[in-house]
mmCIF file of C-alpha atoms in Angstrom:
data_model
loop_
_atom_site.group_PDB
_atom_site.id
_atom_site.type_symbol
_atom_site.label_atom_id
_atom_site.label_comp_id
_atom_site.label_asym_id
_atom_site.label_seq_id
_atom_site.Cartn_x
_atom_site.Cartn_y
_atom_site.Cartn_z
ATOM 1 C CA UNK A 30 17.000 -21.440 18.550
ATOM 2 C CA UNK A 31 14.217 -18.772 19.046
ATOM 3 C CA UNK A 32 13.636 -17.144 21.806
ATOM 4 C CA UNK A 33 10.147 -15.084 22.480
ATOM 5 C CA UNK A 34 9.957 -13.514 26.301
ATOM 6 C CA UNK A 35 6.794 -11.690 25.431
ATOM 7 C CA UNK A 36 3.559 -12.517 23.502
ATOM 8 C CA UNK A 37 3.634 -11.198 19.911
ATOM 9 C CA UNK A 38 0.747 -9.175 19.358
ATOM 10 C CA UNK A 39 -0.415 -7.970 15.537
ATOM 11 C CA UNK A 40 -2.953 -4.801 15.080
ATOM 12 C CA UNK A 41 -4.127 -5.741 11.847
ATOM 13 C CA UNK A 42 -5.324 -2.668 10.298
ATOM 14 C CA UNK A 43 -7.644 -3.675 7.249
ATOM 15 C CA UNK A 44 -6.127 -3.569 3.399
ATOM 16 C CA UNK A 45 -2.586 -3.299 4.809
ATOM 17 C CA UNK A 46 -1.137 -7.084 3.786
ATOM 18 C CA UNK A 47 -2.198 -8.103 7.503
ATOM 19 C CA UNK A 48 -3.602 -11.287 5.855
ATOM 20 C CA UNK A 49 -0.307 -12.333 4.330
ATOM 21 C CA UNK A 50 1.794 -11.690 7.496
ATOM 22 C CA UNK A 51 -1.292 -13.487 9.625
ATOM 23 C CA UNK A 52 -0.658 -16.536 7.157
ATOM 24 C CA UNK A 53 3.499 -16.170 7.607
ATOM 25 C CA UNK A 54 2.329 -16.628 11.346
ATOM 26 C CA UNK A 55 0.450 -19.636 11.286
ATOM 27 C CA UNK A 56 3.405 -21.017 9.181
ATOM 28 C CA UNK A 57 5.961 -20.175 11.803
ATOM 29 C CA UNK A 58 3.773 -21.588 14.412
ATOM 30 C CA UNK A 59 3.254 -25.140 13.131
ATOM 31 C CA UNK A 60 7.231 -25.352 12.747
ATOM 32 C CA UNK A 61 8.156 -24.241 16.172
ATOM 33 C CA UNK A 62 5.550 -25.632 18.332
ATOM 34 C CA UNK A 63 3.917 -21.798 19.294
ATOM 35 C CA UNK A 64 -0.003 -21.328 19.716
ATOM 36 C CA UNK A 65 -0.991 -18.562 17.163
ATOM 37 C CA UNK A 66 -4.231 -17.287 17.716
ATOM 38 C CA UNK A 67 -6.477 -15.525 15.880
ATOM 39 C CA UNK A 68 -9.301 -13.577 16.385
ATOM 40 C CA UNK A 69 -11.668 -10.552 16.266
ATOM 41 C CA UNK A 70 -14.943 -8.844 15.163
ATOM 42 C CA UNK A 71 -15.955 -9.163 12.084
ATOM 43 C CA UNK A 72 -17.633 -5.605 11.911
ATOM 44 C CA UNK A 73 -15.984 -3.831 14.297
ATOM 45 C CA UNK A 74 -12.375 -3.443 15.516
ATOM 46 C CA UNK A 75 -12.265 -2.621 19.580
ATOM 47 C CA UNK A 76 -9.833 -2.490 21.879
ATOM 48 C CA UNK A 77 -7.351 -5.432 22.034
ATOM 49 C CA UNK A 78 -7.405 -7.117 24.938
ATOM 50 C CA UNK A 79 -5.829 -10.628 26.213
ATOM 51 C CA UNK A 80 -9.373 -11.773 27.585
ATOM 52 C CA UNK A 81 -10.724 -12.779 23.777
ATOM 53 C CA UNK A 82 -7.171 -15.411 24.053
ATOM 54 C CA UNK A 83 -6.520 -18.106 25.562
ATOM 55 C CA UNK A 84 -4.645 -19.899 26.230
ATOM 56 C CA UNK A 85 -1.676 -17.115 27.540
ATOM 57 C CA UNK A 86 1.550 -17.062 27.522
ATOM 58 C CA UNK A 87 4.816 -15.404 26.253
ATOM 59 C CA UNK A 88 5.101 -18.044 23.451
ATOM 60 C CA UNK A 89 2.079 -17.253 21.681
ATOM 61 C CA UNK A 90 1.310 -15.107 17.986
ATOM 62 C CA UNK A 91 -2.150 -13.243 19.142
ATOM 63 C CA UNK A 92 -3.533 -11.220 16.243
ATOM 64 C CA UNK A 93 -6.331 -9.656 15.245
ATOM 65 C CA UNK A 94 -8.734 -6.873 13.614
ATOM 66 C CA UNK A 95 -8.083 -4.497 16.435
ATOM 67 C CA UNK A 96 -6.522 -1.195 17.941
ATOM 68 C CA UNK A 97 -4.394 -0.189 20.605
ATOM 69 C CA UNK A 98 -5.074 -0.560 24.384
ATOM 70 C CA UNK A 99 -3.284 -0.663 27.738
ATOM 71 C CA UNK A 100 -2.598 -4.590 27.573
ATOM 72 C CA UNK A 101 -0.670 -3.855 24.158
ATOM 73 C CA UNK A 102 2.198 -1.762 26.292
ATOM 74 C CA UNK A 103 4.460 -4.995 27.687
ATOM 75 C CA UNK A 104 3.767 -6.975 24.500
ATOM 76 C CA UNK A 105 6.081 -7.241 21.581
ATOM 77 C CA UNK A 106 3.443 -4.942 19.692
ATOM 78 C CA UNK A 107 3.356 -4.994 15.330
ATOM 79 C CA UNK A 108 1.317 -3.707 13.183
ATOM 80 C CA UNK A 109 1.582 -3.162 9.073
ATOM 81 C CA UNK A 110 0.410 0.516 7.587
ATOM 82 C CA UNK A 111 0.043 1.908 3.719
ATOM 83 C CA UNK A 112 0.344 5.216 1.875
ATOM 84 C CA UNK A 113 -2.801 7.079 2.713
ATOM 85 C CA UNK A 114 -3.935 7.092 -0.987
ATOM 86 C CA UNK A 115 -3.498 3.451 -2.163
ATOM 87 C CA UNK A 116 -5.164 2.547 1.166
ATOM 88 C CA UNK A 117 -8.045 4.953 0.388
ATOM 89 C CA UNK A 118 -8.898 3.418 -2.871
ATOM 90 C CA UNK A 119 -7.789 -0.211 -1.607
ATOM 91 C CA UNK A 120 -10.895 0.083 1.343
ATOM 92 C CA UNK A 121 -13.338 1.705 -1.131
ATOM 93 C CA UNK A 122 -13.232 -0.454 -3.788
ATOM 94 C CA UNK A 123 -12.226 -3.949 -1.700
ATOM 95 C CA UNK A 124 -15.479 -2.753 0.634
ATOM 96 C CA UNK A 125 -17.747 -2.085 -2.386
ATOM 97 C CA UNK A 126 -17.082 -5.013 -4.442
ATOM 98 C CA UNK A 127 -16.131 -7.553 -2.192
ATOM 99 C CA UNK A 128 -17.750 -6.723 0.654
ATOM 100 C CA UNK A 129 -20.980 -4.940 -0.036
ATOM 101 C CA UNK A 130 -22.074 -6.555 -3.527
ATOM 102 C CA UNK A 131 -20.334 -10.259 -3.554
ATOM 103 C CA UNK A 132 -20.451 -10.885 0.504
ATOM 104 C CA UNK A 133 -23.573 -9.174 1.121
ATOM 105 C CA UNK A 134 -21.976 -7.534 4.394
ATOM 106 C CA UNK A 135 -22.452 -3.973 6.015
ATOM 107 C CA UNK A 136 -25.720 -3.542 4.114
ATOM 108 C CA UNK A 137 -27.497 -1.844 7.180
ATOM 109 C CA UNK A 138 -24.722 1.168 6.656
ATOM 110 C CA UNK A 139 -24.869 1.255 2.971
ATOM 111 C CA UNK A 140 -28.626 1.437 2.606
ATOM 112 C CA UNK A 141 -28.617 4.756 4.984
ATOM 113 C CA UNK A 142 -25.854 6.027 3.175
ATOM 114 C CA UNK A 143 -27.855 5.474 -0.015
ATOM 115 C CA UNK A 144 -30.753 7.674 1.142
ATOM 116 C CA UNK A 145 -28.827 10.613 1.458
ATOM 117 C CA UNK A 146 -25.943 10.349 -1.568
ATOM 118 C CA UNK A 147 -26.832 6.918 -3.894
ATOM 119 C CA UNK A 148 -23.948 5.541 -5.468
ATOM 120 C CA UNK A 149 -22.875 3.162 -7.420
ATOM 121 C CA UNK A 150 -19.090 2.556 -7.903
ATOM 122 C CA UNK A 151 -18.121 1.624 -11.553
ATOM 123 C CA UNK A 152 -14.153 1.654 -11.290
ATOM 124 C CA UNK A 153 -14.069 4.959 -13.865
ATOM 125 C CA UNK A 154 -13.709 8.555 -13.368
ATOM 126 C CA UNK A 155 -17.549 8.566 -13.397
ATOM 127 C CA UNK A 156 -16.424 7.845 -9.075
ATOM 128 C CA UNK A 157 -15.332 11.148 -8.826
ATOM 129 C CA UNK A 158 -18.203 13.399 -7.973
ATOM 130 C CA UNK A 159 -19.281 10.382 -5.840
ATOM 131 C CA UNK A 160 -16.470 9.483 -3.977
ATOM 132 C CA UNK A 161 -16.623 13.375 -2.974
ATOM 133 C CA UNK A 162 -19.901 13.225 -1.883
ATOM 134 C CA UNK A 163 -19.211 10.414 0.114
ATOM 135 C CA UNK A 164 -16.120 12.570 1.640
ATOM 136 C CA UNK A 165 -18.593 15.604 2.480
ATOM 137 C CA UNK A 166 -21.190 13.678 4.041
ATOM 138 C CA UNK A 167 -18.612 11.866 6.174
ATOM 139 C CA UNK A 168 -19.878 8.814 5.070
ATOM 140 C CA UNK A 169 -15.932 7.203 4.770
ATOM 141 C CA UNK A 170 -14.047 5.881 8.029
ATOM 142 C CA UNK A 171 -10.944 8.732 8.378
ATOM 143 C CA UNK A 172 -7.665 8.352 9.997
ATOM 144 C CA UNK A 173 -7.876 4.837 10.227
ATOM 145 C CA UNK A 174 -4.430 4.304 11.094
ATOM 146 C CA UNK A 175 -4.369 6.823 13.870
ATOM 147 C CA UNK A 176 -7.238 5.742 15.321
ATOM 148 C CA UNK A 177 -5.992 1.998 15.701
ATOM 149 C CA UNK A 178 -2.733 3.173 17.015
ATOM 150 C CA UNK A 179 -4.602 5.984 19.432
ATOM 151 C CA UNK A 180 -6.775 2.899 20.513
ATOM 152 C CA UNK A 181 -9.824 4.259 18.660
ATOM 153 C CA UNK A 182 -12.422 1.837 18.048
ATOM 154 C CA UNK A 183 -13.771 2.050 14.500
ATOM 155 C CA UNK A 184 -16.092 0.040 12.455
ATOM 156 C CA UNK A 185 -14.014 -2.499 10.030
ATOM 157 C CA UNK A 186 -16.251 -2.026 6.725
ATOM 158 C CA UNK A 187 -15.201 1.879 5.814
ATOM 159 C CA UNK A 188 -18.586 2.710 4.955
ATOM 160 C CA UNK A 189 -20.097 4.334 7.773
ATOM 161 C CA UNK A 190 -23.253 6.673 8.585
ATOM 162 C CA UNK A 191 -21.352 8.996 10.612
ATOM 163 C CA UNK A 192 -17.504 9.060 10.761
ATOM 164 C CA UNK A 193 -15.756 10.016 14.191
ATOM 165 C CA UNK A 194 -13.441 12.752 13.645
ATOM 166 C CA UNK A 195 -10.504 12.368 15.800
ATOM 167 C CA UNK A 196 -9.152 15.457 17.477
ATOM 168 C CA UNK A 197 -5.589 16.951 17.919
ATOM 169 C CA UNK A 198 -5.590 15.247 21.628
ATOM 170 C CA UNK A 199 -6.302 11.663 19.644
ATOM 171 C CA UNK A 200 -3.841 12.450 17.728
ATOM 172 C CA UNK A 201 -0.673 13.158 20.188
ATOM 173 C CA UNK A 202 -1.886 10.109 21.747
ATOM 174 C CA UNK A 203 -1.064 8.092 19.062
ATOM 175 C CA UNK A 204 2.318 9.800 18.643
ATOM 176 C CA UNK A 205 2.884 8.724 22.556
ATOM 177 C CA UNK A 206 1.781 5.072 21.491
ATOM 178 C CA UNK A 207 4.403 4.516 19.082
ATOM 179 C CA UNK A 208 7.025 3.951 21.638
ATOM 180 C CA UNK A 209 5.354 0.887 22.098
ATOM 181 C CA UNK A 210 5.578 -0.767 18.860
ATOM 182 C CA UNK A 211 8.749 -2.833 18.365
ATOM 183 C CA UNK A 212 7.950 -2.676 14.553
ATOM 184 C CA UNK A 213 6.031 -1.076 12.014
ATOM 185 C CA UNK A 214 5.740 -2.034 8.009
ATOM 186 C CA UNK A 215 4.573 -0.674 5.239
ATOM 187 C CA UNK A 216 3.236 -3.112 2.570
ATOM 188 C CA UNK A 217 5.393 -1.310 -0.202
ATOM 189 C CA UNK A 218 8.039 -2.697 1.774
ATOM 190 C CA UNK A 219 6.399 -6.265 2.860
ATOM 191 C CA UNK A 220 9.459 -8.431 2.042
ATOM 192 C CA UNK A 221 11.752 -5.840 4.321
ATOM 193 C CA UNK A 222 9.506 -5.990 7.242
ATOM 194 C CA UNK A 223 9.326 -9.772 7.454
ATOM 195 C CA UNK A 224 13.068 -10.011 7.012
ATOM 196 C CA UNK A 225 13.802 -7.637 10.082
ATOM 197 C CA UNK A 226 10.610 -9.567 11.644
ATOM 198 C CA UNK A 227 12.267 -12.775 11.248
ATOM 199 C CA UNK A 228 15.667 -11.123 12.994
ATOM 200 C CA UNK A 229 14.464 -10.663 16.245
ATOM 201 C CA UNK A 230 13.736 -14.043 16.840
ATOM 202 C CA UNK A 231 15.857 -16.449 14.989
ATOM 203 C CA UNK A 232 13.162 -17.755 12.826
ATOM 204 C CA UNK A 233 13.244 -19.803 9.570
ATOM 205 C CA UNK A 234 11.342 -17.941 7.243
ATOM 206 C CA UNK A 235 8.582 -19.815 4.986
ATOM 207 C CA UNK A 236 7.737 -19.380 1.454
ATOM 208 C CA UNK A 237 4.599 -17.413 0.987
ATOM 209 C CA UNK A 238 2.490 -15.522 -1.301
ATOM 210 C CA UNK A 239 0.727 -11.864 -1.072
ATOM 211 C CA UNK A 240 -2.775 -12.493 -0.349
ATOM 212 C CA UNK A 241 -6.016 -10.297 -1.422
ATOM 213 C CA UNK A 242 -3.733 -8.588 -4.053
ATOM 214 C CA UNK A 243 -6.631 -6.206 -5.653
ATOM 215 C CA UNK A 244 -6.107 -6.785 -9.295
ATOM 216 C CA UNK A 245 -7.621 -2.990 -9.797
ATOM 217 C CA UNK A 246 -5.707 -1.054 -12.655
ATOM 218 C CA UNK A 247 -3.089 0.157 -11.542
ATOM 219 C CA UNK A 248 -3.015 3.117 -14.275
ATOM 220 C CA UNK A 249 -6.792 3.947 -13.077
ATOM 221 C CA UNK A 250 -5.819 3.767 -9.548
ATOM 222 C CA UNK A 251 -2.873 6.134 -10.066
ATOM 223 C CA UNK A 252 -5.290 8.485 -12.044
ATOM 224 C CA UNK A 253 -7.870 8.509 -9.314
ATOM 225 C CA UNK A 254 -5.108 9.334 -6.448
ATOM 226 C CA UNK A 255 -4.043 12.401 -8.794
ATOM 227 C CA UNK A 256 -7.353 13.649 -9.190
ATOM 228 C CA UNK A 257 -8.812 13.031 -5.533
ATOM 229 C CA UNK A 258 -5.319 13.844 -4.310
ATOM 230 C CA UNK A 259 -6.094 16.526 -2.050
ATOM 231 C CA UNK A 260 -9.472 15.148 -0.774
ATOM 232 C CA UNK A 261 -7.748 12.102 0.614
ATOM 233 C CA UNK A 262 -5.320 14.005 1.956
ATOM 234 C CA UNK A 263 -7.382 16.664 3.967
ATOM 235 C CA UNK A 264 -9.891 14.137 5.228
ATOM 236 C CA UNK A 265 -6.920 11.689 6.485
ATOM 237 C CA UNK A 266 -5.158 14.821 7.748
ATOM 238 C CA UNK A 267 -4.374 13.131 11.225
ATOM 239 C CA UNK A 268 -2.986 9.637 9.197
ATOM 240 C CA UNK A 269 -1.087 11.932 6.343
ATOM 241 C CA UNK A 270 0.938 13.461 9.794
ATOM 242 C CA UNK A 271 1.151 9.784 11.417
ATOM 243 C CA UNK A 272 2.351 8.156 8.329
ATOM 244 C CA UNK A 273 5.416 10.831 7.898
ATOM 245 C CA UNK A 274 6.127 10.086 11.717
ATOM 246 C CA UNK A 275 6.058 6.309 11.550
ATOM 247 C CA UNK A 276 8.492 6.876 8.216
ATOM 248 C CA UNK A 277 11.147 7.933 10.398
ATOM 249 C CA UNK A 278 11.109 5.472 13.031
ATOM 250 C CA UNK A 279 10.342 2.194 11.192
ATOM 251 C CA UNK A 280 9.921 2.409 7.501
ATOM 252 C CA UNK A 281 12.647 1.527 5.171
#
């Protein structure tokens, strides 16, 4: 028998396996009568807040495409994170591809970043000079991680005009804000995080599959973090120091 005394709230921070864990969810929920519910911009993730929910109530899954707030400190808070590389490439090439040429989406954004640096992504080294363009124009959404865990809001598709660069103060706030999680996951570790997931609460787990797995190569991929390996890590400085924080506390 389970037993949930608070609401379960998931931060799903974009390219980080959230849609595989939301799906796990909805799977618990149908098999042990609990309202998950699900919900969010689709351009923008803001400040969560139990006012875009209903109905409320400690037996509920709430999750969505947002980052921290007040509401999210008596909640039995999750989130999943991802080495600051593969997430880089995962969000530029998911938010090219997908996003920008097959879904037609944040086309306002890429046209103005096209007057000042035009690209076109090819998936070869041919990136290089452009991803670092990109980089120097702050044209890229930084420190995505520690902005959804400082309660930053940030816009979703990673292309941006004008990145916000988060400051040392944004950053020790999202230090503070990790007291509140009861878990954290990496998705290099998905099948560990569910397991201890699972634990707290007695439930049966379900059979699932990864969703959204990129089927880049992973050869090129690895290439690309070597030679861009620096880049990433000084414009993700803040995440680079959050990630090595949230490895001691949660990460297996």
């Amino acid at each position: 028998m389970f037993n949930i005394l608070k609401p379960i709230v998931f931060l799903h921070i974009p390219k980080t396996g959230g849609l595989t864990f939301n799906h796990i969810l909805e799977k618990i929920s149908n098999q042990n009568n609990i309202n998950y519910l699900q919900v969010g911009k689709k351009f923008y993730l803001r400040k969560f807040s139990f006012d875009y929910f209903k109905p409320q109530g400690a037996k509920n899954f709430l999750s969505g495409h947002f980052v921290f707030s007040d509401e999210c400190k008596n909640v039995d808070l999750y989130t999943l994170v991802r080495d600051v590389h593969k997430h880089f490439f995962s969000n530029i090439y998911f938010k090219y591809f997908h996003t920008y040429l097959q879904k037609k989406r944040n086309l306002d954004n890429i046209k103005n970043i096209n007057e000042n640096v035009f690209f076109q992504l090819t998936l070869s080294e041919n990136d290089i000079p452009i991803i670092i363009k990109l980089l120097e124009n702050n044209f890229i959404t930084s420190n995505i991680v520690t902005k959804t865990i400082a309660g930053i809001p940030y816009e979703k598709y990673f292309y941006v005009e004008n990145d916000y660069k988060i400051t040392q103060s944004d950053y020790e706030t999202a230090i503070n804000n990790l007291k509140y999680f009861k878990l954290i996951g990496d998705v290099d570790s998905f099948n560990l995080f569910i397991n201890k997931f699972i634990s707290y609460y007695g439930f049966n787990l379900p059979s699932y599959v990864h969703e959204n797995v990129a089927n880049y190569n992973r050869n090129f991929i690895d290439l690309m973090i070597k030679k861009l390996y620096q880049q990433i890590i000084d414009y993700n400085y803040y995440d680079s120091l959050l990630m090595k924080e949230i490895e001691k506390k949660y990460l297996f």
